[in-house]
DNA sequence: AGATGAAGGTTGTCGCGACAACTGATTCTG
DNA sequence: CAGAATCAGTTGTCGCGACAACCTTCATCT
């Protein structure tokens, strides 16, 4: 708590980051709501499930990968279940656990939503940066997540394997 | 809409950024709620007001600088007014307009909250990065905001003048 | 085995932000 | 200078996420 104020360069970076934090989620969310009637978080849930073996994950694991709390995920899955985008069924190996599986309507939604969403990410993020900055951003993200998410559940996934990408489901 | 998928490097950057977007706001918000009983957004409102001439800004201008919509700001100011952190009074020059002024309790709250908040920003952001990365992040932020906030109301402020910093109020 | 504690989920309540609808003041236009 | 469009704000409704409380089921310890 005895840390000094931020200097001008640090402040400049922080103010910018703060603005991005405030603006970007809303922009991406609005696009998906408008065009596909799902939230960005729901999109991500669909995308993560679509890559999992059997398109199925336990709630806890899904929560970790989407970086949600369990209560939040539970609520979201309840809503998605009503729209038949996912199914819940008890886990055979552990009777405490619940599995979530991508259902037909969810897969269709994901496929239809993907192009527009990727396009939005491109327009608002990727295309604004040079190739060099894209790499810098990835490294900066790594550094920040080492503090925010030490276990690395969320970000590590896509870095490791050579398999399908998030948007590729 | 005919844009291609993201390649691996782009995807890596995007996944990281997305994770940061999901995690960082909650962390900072939780610290301020716990230690000072205000949200991060309220903190920012207080900080912006504290730097304005007469510690007063019109609602529209305050909304622009904090990057909130007017309805959102109006609700927030209503709550803060109840806690006597800010005051609202009609603008003499334009009878449509309302001014918001930092009140005593708001100033006290800001002063007490600042060290802990700065510390949190430091621990979770600044200290995780090299000096070089801090500058890179600022440039990346600029680039992103050129798409997200073309008018530059939010981020430009602190870049221009030599005056007091956000945290310096 | 029985108790204790931990893990995995669900549900309820509350607060905040988005969006739409509205009021009142001001500027523009013919 | 009357009417239309615009600007500045406020208010109401709704949906989502945070947090806390709770219920099972599994793991441990003795």
Short mmCIF file of C-alpha atoms (C1' of nucleotides) in Angstrom, two decimals:
data_model
loop_
_atom_site.label_atom_id
_atom_site.label_comp_id
_atom_site.label_asym_id
_atom_site.label_seq_id
_atom_site.Cartn_x
_atom_site.Cartn_y
_atom_site.Cartn_z
CA UNK A 1 0.00 0.00 0.00
CA UNK A 2 3.05 2.20 0.17
CA UNK A 3 3.42 2.12 -3.58
CA UNK A 4 3.95 5.40 -5.36
CA UNK A 5 1.62 7.03 -7.85
CA UNK A 6 1.78 6.11 -11.49
CA UNK A 7 4.16 8.10 -13.64
CA UNK A 8 2.99 9.67 -16.86
CA UNK A 9 3.87 6.77 -19.10
CA UNK A 10 2.25 4.24 -16.83
CA UNK A 11 -0.80 6.41 -16.48
CA UNK A 12 -1.06 6.81 -20.21
CA UNK A 13 -1.10 3.04 -20.65
CA UNK A 14 -3.58 2.52 -17.85
CA UNK A 15 -6.04 5.13 -19.04
CA UNK A 16 -6.01 3.61 -22.50
CA UNK A 17 -6.49 0.11 -21.19
CA UNK A 18 -9.28 1.27 -18.96
CA UNK A 19 -11.07 2.84 -21.91
CA UNK A 20 -10.75 -0.33 -23.93
CA UNK A 21 -12.08 -2.33 -21.01
CA UNK A 22 -15.08 -0.07 -20.90
CA UNK A 23 -15.84 0.09 -24.60
CA UNK A 24 -14.86 -3.11 -26.32
CA UNK A 25 -17.09 -5.63 -24.53
CA UNK A 26 -20.18 -3.58 -25.23
CA UNK A 27 -19.38 -3.26 -28.91
CA UNK A 28 -18.88 -6.98 -29.40
CA UNK A 29 -21.86 -7.85 -27.25
CA UNK A 30 -24.14 -5.52 -29.17
CA UNK A 31 -23.17 -7.06 -32.49
CA UNK A 32 -23.94 -10.58 -31.34
CA UNK A 33 -27.18 -9.63 -29.64
CA UNK A 34 -28.37 -7.79 -32.68
CA UNK A 35 -27.33 -10.32 -35.32
CA UNK A 36 -27.63 -13.63 -33.48
CA UNK A 37 -29.58 -12.94 -30.30
CA UNK A 38 -26.87 -14.26 -28.01
CA UNK A 39 -24.40 -12.57 -25.70
CA UNK A 40 -20.69 -12.65 -26.27
CA UNK A 41 -20.37 -14.88 -23.24
CA UNK A 42 -22.92 -17.32 -24.61
CA UNK A 43 -21.05 -17.35 -27.87
CA UNK A 44 -17.89 -18.25 -26.05
CA UNK A 45 -19.64 -21.01 -24.11
CA UNK A 46 -20.83 -22.48 -27.39
CA UNK A 47 -17.38 -22.16 -28.92
CA UNK A 48 -15.64 -23.85 -26.00
CA UNK A 49 -18.14 -26.67 -25.89
CA UNK A 50 -17.84 -27.20 -29.61
CA UNK A 51 -14.18 -28.01 -29.24
CA UNK A 52 -14.49 -30.36 -26.32
CA UNK A 53 -14.51 -34.13 -26.76
CA UNK A 54 -18.10 -35.23 -27.29
CA UNK A 55 -18.88 -31.54 -27.23
CA UNK A 56 -19.31 -32.09 -23.54
CA UNK A 57 -17.71 -30.62 -20.45
CA UNK A 58 -18.36 -30.69 -16.77
CA UNK A 59 -19.76 -27.47 -15.41
CA UNK A 60 -16.67 -26.75 -13.35
CA UNK A 61 -14.38 -27.26 -16.28
CA UNK A 62 -16.56 -25.17 -18.54
CA UNK A 63 -16.62 -22.44 -15.94
CA UNK A 64 -12.84 -22.49 -15.73
CA UNK A 65 -12.35 -22.32 -19.48
CA UNK A 66 -14.84 -19.54 -19.96
CA UNK A 67 -13.57 -17.96 -16.83
CA UNK A 68 -16.93 -17.62 -15.20
CA UNK A 69 -17.93 -18.32 -11.65
CA UNK A 70 -20.01 -21.42 -11.19
CA UNK A 71 -23.17 -19.55 -10.23
CA UNK A 72 -22.88 -17.38 -13.27
CA UNK A 73 -22.36 -20.32 -15.57
CA UNK A 74 -25.22 -22.19 -13.98
CA UNK A 75 -27.59 -19.33 -14.68
CA UNK A 76 -26.37 -18.94 -18.23
CA UNK A 77 -26.67 -22.64 -18.96
CA UNK A 78 -30.18 -22.64 -17.54
CA UNK A 79 -31.16 -19.98 -20.04
CA UNK A 80 -29.38 -21.71 -22.89
CA UNK A 81 -31.01 -24.97 -21.95
CA UNK A 82 -34.40 -23.38 -22.30
CA UNK A 83 -33.45 -22.42 -25.83
CA UNK A 84 -32.16 -25.93 -26.46
CA UNK A 85 -28.67 -24.76 -27.19
CA UNK A 86 -27.12 -27.02 -24.57
CA UNK A 87 -28.20 -30.05 -22.56
CA UNK A 88 -27.42 -30.88 -18.98
CA UNK A 89 -27.09 -34.44 -17.74
CA UNK A 90 -25.59 -35.98 -14.62
CA UNK A 91 -22.00 -37.14 -14.80
CA UNK A 92 -21.76 -40.94 -14.45
CA UNK A 93 -18.38 -40.99 -12.72
CA UNK A 94 -19.16 -38.44 -10.08
CA UNK A 95 -22.69 -38.04 -8.96
CA UNK A 96 -22.07 -34.57 -7.68
CA UNK A 97 -21.10 -33.38 -11.11
CA UNK A 98 -23.15 -32.19 -14.07
CA UNK A 99 -22.16 -32.33 -17.72
CA UNK A 100 -23.10 -29.74 -20.27
CA UNK A 101 -23.31 -30.82 -23.88
CA UNK A 102 -23.68 -28.73 -26.99
CA UNK A 103 -27.07 -29.37 -28.57
CA UNK A 104 -28.18 -29.02 -32.12
CA UNK A 105 -29.65 -25.53 -31.89
CA UNK A 106 -26.50 -24.36 -30.16
CA UNK A 107 -24.31 -25.68 -32.89
CA UNK A 108 -26.44 -24.04 -35.56
CA UNK A 109 -26.40 -20.78 -33.70
CA UNK A 110 -22.65 -20.89 -33.33
CA UNK A 111 -22.12 -21.56 -37.00
CA UNK A 112 -24.40 -18.79 -38.06
CA UNK A 113 -22.98 -16.32 -35.57
CA UNK A 114 -19.31 -17.01 -36.17
CA UNK A 115 -18.65 -15.05 -39.37
CA UNK A 116 -20.21 -11.87 -38.08
CA UNK A 117 -18.47 -12.16 -34.76
CA UNK A 118 -15.08 -12.82 -36.28
CA UNK A 119 -15.65 -9.88 -38.53
CA UNK A 120 -16.41 -7.67 -35.54
CA UNK A 121 -13.28 -8.82 -33.72
CA UNK A 122 -11.29 -8.11 -36.82
CA UNK A 123 -12.68 -4.66 -37.40
CA UNK A 124 -12.42 -3.55 -33.80
CA UNK A 125 -9.19 -5.20 -32.76
CA UNK A 126 -7.02 -7.01 -35.24
CA UNK A 127 -7.24 -4.61 -38.15
CA UNK A 128 -6.40 -1.69 -35.91
CA UNK A 129 -3.01 -3.20 -35.08
CA UNK A 130 0.16 -3.97 -36.96
CA UNK A 131 1.35 -7.56 -37.06
CA UNK A 132 3.99 -6.63 -34.58
CA UNK A 133 1.45 -5.13 -32.23
CA UNK A 134 -0.67 -8.26 -32.43
CA UNK A 135 2.25 -10.24 -31.07
CA UNK A 136 3.01 -7.63 -28.46
CA UNK A 137 -0.60 -7.73 -27.35
CA UNK A 138 -0.45 -11.49 -26.96
CA UNK A 139 2.65 -11.21 -24.80
CA UNK A 140 1.16 -8.43 -22.72
CA UNK A 141 -1.95 -10.53 -22.27
CA UNK A 142 0.17 -13.41 -21.06
CA UNK A 143 1.90 -11.18 -18.57
CA UNK A 144 -1.35 -9.78 -17.22
CA UNK A 145 -3.00 -13.17 -16.97
CA UNK A 146 -0.11 -14.48 -14.97
CA UNK A 147 -1.43 -12.19 -12.24
CA UNK A 148 -5.13 -12.43 -12.93
CA UNK A 149 -5.38 -16.11 -13.66
CA UNK A 150 -2.32 -17.84 -12.27
CA UNK A 151 -3.69 -21.28 -12.98
CA UNK A 152 -3.99 -20.31 -16.63
CA UNK A 153 -7.18 -22.21 -17.22
CA UNK A 154 -8.60 -19.68 -19.54
CA UNK A 155 -5.82 -18.60 -21.79
CA UNK A 156 -3.58 -21.61 -21.94
CA UNK A 157 -5.96 -23.77 -23.87
CA UNK A 158 -5.65 -22.16 -27.24
CA UNK A 159 -1.97 -21.62 -27.02
CA UNK A 160 -0.98 -25.22 -26.76
CA UNK A 161 -2.59 -27.43 -29.31
CA UNK A 162 -2.58 -27.20 -33.07
CA UNK A 163 -6.20 -28.10 -33.33
CA UNK A 164 -9.24 -26.08 -34.30
CA UNK A 165 -9.47 -22.48 -33.24
CA UNK A 166 -12.11 -20.80 -31.20
CA UNK A 167 -13.86 -19.42 -34.22
CA UNK A 168 -13.41 -22.60 -36.13
CA UNK A 169 -15.97 -24.79 -34.46
CA UNK B 1 -18.52 -10.11 -43.74
CA UNK B 2 -16.36 -12.00 -46.21
CA UNK B 3 -13.36 -11.68 -43.92
CA UNK B 4 -11.30 -14.76 -43.25
CA UNK B 5 -10.85 -16.54 -39.94
CA UNK B 6 -8.17 -15.41 -37.55
CA UNK B 7 -4.79 -17.02 -37.92
CA UNK B 8 -3.03 -18.54 -34.96
CA UNK B 9 -1.12 -15.46 -33.93
CA UNK B 10 -4.15 -13.25 -34.16
CA UNK B 11 -6.22 -15.76 -32.28
CA UNK B 12 -3.63 -15.99 -29.56
CA UNK B 13 -3.75 -12.24 -29.05
CA UNK B 14 -7.52 -12.14 -29.12
CA UNK B 15 -8.00 -14.97 -26.63
CA UNK B 16 -5.63 -13.27 -24.22
CA UNK B 17 -7.29 -9.93 -24.59
CA UNK B 18 -10.67 -11.50 -24.13
CA UNK B 19 -9.54 -13.12 -20.90
CA UNK B 20 -8.19 -9.83 -19.60
CA UNK B 21 -11.46 -8.14 -20.51
CA UNK B 22 -13.30 -10.74 -18.49
CA UNK B 23 -11.09 -10.79 -15.43
CA UNK B 24 -9.53 -7.42 -14.83
CA UNK B 25 -12.63 -5.27 -14.29
CA UNK B 26 -13.95 -7.63 -11.66
CA UNK B 27 -10.69 -7.65 -9.75
CA UNK B 28 -10.43 -3.89 -9.60
CA UNK B 29 -14.08 -3.47 -8.84
CA UNK B 30 -13.95 -5.94 -5.99
CA UNK B 31 -11.04 -4.15 -4.36
CA UNK B 32 -12.80 -0.81 -4.38
CA UNK B 33 -16.10 -2.20 -3.23
CA UNK B 34 -14.47 -4.01 -0.39
CA UNK B 35 -12.13 -1.25 0.78
CA UNK B 36 -14.05 1.89 -0.08
CA UNK B 37 -17.60 0.84 -0.86
CA UNK B 38 -17.62 2.34 -4.32
CA UNK B 39 -17.47 0.84 -7.78
CA UNK B 40 -14.56 1.37 -10.12
CA UNK B 41 -16.82 3.47 -12.28
CA UNK B 42 -17.81 5.67 -9.36
CA UNK B 43 -14.16 6.08 -8.50
CA UNK B 44 -13.49 7.24 -12.01
CA UNK B 45 -16.37 9.69 -11.90
CA UNK B 46 -14.95 11.15 -8.71
CA UNK B 47 -11.48 11.32 -10.23
CA UNK B 48 -12.63 13.05 -13.39
CA UNK B 49 -14.73 15.55 -11.48
CA UNK B 50 -11.85 16.29 -9.14
CA UNK B 51 -9.74 17.49 -12.03
CA UNK B 52 -12.35 19.66 -13.65
CA UNK B 53 -12.47 23.42 -13.13
CA UNK B 54 -14.61 24.14 -10.09
CA UNK B 55 -14.78 20.37 -9.76
CA UNK B 56 -17.84 20.70 -11.92
CA UNK B 57 -18.85 19.27 -15.26
CA UNK B 58 -22.00 19.10 -17.28
CA UNK B 59 -23.57 15.68 -17.36
CA UNK B 60 -22.92 15.23 -21.05
CA UNK B 61 -19.29 16.14 -20.72
CA UNK B 62 -18.87 13.92 -17.71
CA UNK B 63 -20.50 11.07 -19.58
CA UNK B 64 -18.11 11.55 -22.48
CA UNK B 65 -15.02 11.63 -20.30
CA UNK B 66 -16.02 8.58 -18.31
CA UNK B 67 -17.28 7.00 -21.45
CA UNK B 68 -20.69 6.22 -20.13
CA UNK B 69 -24.05 6.64 -21.76
CA UNK B 70 -26.12 9.46 -20.38
CA UNK B 71 -28.75 7.19 -18.84
CA UNK B 72 -26.07 5.21 -17.09
CA UNK B 73 -24.39 8.30 -15.75
CA UNK B 74 -27.69 9.74 -14.64
CA UNK B 75 -28.44 6.65 -12.58
CA UNK B 76 -24.98 6.58 -11.08
CA UNK B 77 -25.07 10.26 -10.17
CA UNK B 78 -28.46 9.77 -8.58
CA UNK B 79 -26.99 7.13 -6.29
CA UNK B 80 -23.91 9.18 -5.56
CA UNK B 81 -26.05 12.21 -4.84
CA UNK B 82 -27.90 10.23 -2.21
CA UNK B 83 -24.57 9.56 -0.56
CA UNK B 84 -23.64 13.22 -0.88
CA UNK B 85 -20.63 12.50 -3.00
CA UNK B 86 -21.76 14.82 -5.78
CA UNK B 87 -24.31 17.58 -6.19
CA UNK B 88 -26.49 18.33 -9.14
CA UNK B 89 -27.57 21.85 -10.03
CA UNK B 90 -29.02 23.43 -13.16
CA UNK B 91 -26.61 25.01 -15.58
CA UNK B 92 -27.14 28.78 -15.79
CA UNK B 93 -26.13 29.15 -19.44
CA UNK B 94 -28.29 26.40 -20.81
CA UNK B 95 -31.43 25.54 -19.00
CA UNK B 96 -31.55 22.11 -20.54
CA UNK B 97 -28.27 21.19 -18.95
CA UNK B 98 -27.35 19.91 -15.51
CA UNK B 99 -24.04 20.35 -13.75
CA UNK B 100 -22.52 17.78 -11.49
CA UNK B 101 -20.14 19.00 -8.82
CA UNK B 102 -17.87 17.01 -6.57
CA UNK B 103 -19.07 17.32 -2.98
CA UNK B 104 -17.17 17.00 0.22
CA UNK B 105 -17.93 13.38 0.96
CA UNK B 106 -16.95 12.49 -2.58
CA UNK B 107 -13.63 14.19 -2.25
CA UNK B 108 -12.92 12.45 1.02
CA UNK B 109 -13.88 9.12 -0.44
CA UNK B 110 -11.64 9.67 -3.43
CA UNK B 111 -8.68 10.57 -1.30
CA UNK B 112 -9.09 7.59 0.94
CA UNK B 113 -9.69 5.20 -1.93
CA UNK B 114 -6.87 6.33 -4.18
CA UNK B 115 -3.85 4.62 -2.58
CA UNK B 116 -5.49 1.22 -2.50
CA UNK B 117 -6.79 1.55 -6.00
CA UNK B 118 -3.48 2.67 -7.42
CA UNK B 119 -1.88 -0.21 -5.64
CA UNK B 120 -4.33 -2.64 -7.22
CA UNK B 121 -3.69 -1.22 -10.67
CA UNK B 122 0.00 -1.53 -10.06
CA UNK B 123 -0.12 -5.09 -8.83
CA UNK B 124 -2.45 -6.35 -11.52
CA UNK B 125 -1.24 -4.38 -14.51
CA UNK B 126 1.84 -2.23 -14.33
CA UNK B 127 4.09 -4.48 -12.31
CA UNK B 128 3.35 -7.40 -14.59
CA UNK B 129 4.85 -5.55 -17.55
CA UNK B 130 8.26 -4.34 -18.56
CA UNK B 131 8.71 -0.63 -19.19
CA UNK B 132 8.78 -1.38 -22.86
CA UNK B 133 5.52 -3.27 -22.66
CA UNK B 134 3.89 -0.40 -20.82
CA UNK B 135 4.64 1.83 -23.78
CA UNK B 136 3.53 -0.81 -26.23
CA UNK B 137 0.28 -1.17 -24.34
CA UNK B 138 -0.34 2.56 -24.53
CA UNK B 139 0.20 2.53 -28.29
CA UNK B 140 -2.01 -0.51 -28.74
CA UNK B 141 -4.66 1.21 -26.66
CA UNK B 142 -4.45 4.24 -28.89
CA UNK B 143 -4.88 2.10 -31.95
CA UNK B 144 -7.89 0.28 -30.57
CA UNK B 145 -9.55 3.44 -29.36
CA UNK B 146 -9.23 4.98 -32.77
CA UNK B 147 -11.86 2.42 -33.77
CA UNK B 148 -13.86 2.26 -30.58
CA UNK B 149 -13.92 5.92 -29.70
CA UNK B 150 -13.07 7.90 -32.80
CA UNK B 151 -13.88 11.19 -31.14
CA UNK B 152 -11.29 10.38 -28.51
CA UNK B 153 -13.20 11.93 -25.66
CA UNK B 154 -12.17 9.37 -23.18
CA UNK B 155 -8.53 8.71 -23.70
CA UNK B 156 -7.24 11.93 -25.12
CA UNK B 157 -7.68 13.94 -21.98
CA UNK B 158 -4.85 12.54 -19.96
CA UNK B 159 -2.45 12.40 -22.82
CA UNK B 160 -2.43 16.06 -23.60
CA UNK B 161 -1.95 18.22 -20.60
CA UNK B 162 0.84 18.25 -18.07
CA UNK B 163 -1.53 18.67 -15.20
CA UNK B 164 -2.52 16.37 -12.40
CA UNK B 165 -3.04 12.70 -13.11
CA UNK B 166 -6.08 10.64 -12.62
CA UNK B 167 -4.87 9.22 -9.38
CA UNK B 168 -3.50 12.50 -8.27
CA UNK B 169 -6.68 14.25 -7.38
"C1'" DA C 1 -18.29 -46.96 10.38
"C1'" DG C 2 -19.30 -41.98 11.81
"C1'" DA C 3 -18.06 -37.50 11.76
"C1'" DT C 4 -15.76 -33.66 9.51
"C1'" DG C 5 -14.66 -31.15 5.85
"C1'" DA C 6 -14.26 -30.34 1.04
"C1'" DA C 7 -15.94 -30.45 -3.86
"C1'" DG C 8 -19.66 -29.71 -7.34
"C1'" DG C 9 -23.93 -27.32 -8.38
"C1'" DT C 10 -28.19 -24.86 -7.86
"C1'" DT C 11 -31.12 -21.24 -6.33
"C1'" DG C 12 -32.54 -16.58 -4.45
"C1'" DT C 13 -31.79 -11.75 -3.84
"C1'" DC C 14 -29.88 -7.55 -5.08
"C1'" DG C 15 -27.60 -3.89 -7.81
"C1'" DC C 16 -26.04 -2.15 -11.96
"C1'" DG C 17 -26.23 -1.10 -17.04
"C1'" DA C 18 -28.79 -1.26 -21.64
"C1'" DC C 19 -32.47 0.32 -24.11
"C1'" DA C 20 -36.63 2.74 -25.03
"C1'" DA C 21 -39.80 6.26 -24.00
"C1'" DC C 22 -40.52 10.60 -22.37
"C1'" DT C 23 -40.16 15.81 -20.90
"C1'" DG C 24 -38.49 20.26 -21.51
"C1'" DA C 25 -35.25 23.65 -23.66
"C1'" DT C 26 -33.00 25.31 -27.87
"C1'" DT C 27 -31.86 25.82 -32.62
"C1'" DC C 28 -32.97 25.60 -37.35
"C1'" DT C 29 -35.88 26.65 -41.36
"C1'" DG C 30 -39.06 28.63 -44.54
"C1'" DC D 1 -41.98 33.63 -35.85
"C1'" DA D 2 -44.44 29.19 -35.95
"C1'" DG D 3 -43.33 24.54 -36.42
"C1'" DA D 4 -39.90 20.93 -36.82
"C1'" DA D 5 -35.94 18.86 -35.58
"C1'" DT D 6 -32.33 18.44 -32.18
"C1'" DC D 7 -30.18 18.52 -27.75
"C1'" DA D 8 -29.81 17.55 -22.57
"C1'" DG D 9 -31.47 14.78 -19.11
"C1'" DT D 10 -34.49 11.72 -16.51
"C1'" DT D 11 -37.18 7.68 -15.60
"C1'" DG D 12 -38.99 2.83 -16.12
"C1'" DT D 13 -38.38 -1.89 -17.33
"C1'" DC D 14 -35.68 -5.78 -18.08
"C1'" DG D 15 -31.73 -9.04 -18.09
"C1'" DC D 16 -27.43 -10.36 -16.47
"C1'" DG D 17 -23.73 -11.15 -12.92
"C1'" DA D 18 -22.11 -11.04 -7.89
"C1'" DC D 19 -22.63 -12.90 -3.60
"C1'" DA D 20 -24.44 -15.72 -0.10
"C1'" DA D 21 -27.01 -19.64 1.39
"C1'" DC D 22 -28.00 -24.10 0.66
"C1'" DC D 23 -28.06 -29.18 -0.75
"C1'" DT D 24 -25.64 -33.47 -2.20
"C1'" DT D 25 -21.98 -36.34 -2.81
"C1'" DC D 26 -17.24 -37.61 -2.19
"C1'" DA D 27 -12.85 -37.86 0.49
"C1'" DT D 28 -10.47 -38.27 5.07
"C1'" DC D 29 -9.34 -39.22 9.51
"C1'" DT D 30 -9.64 -41.84 13.59
#
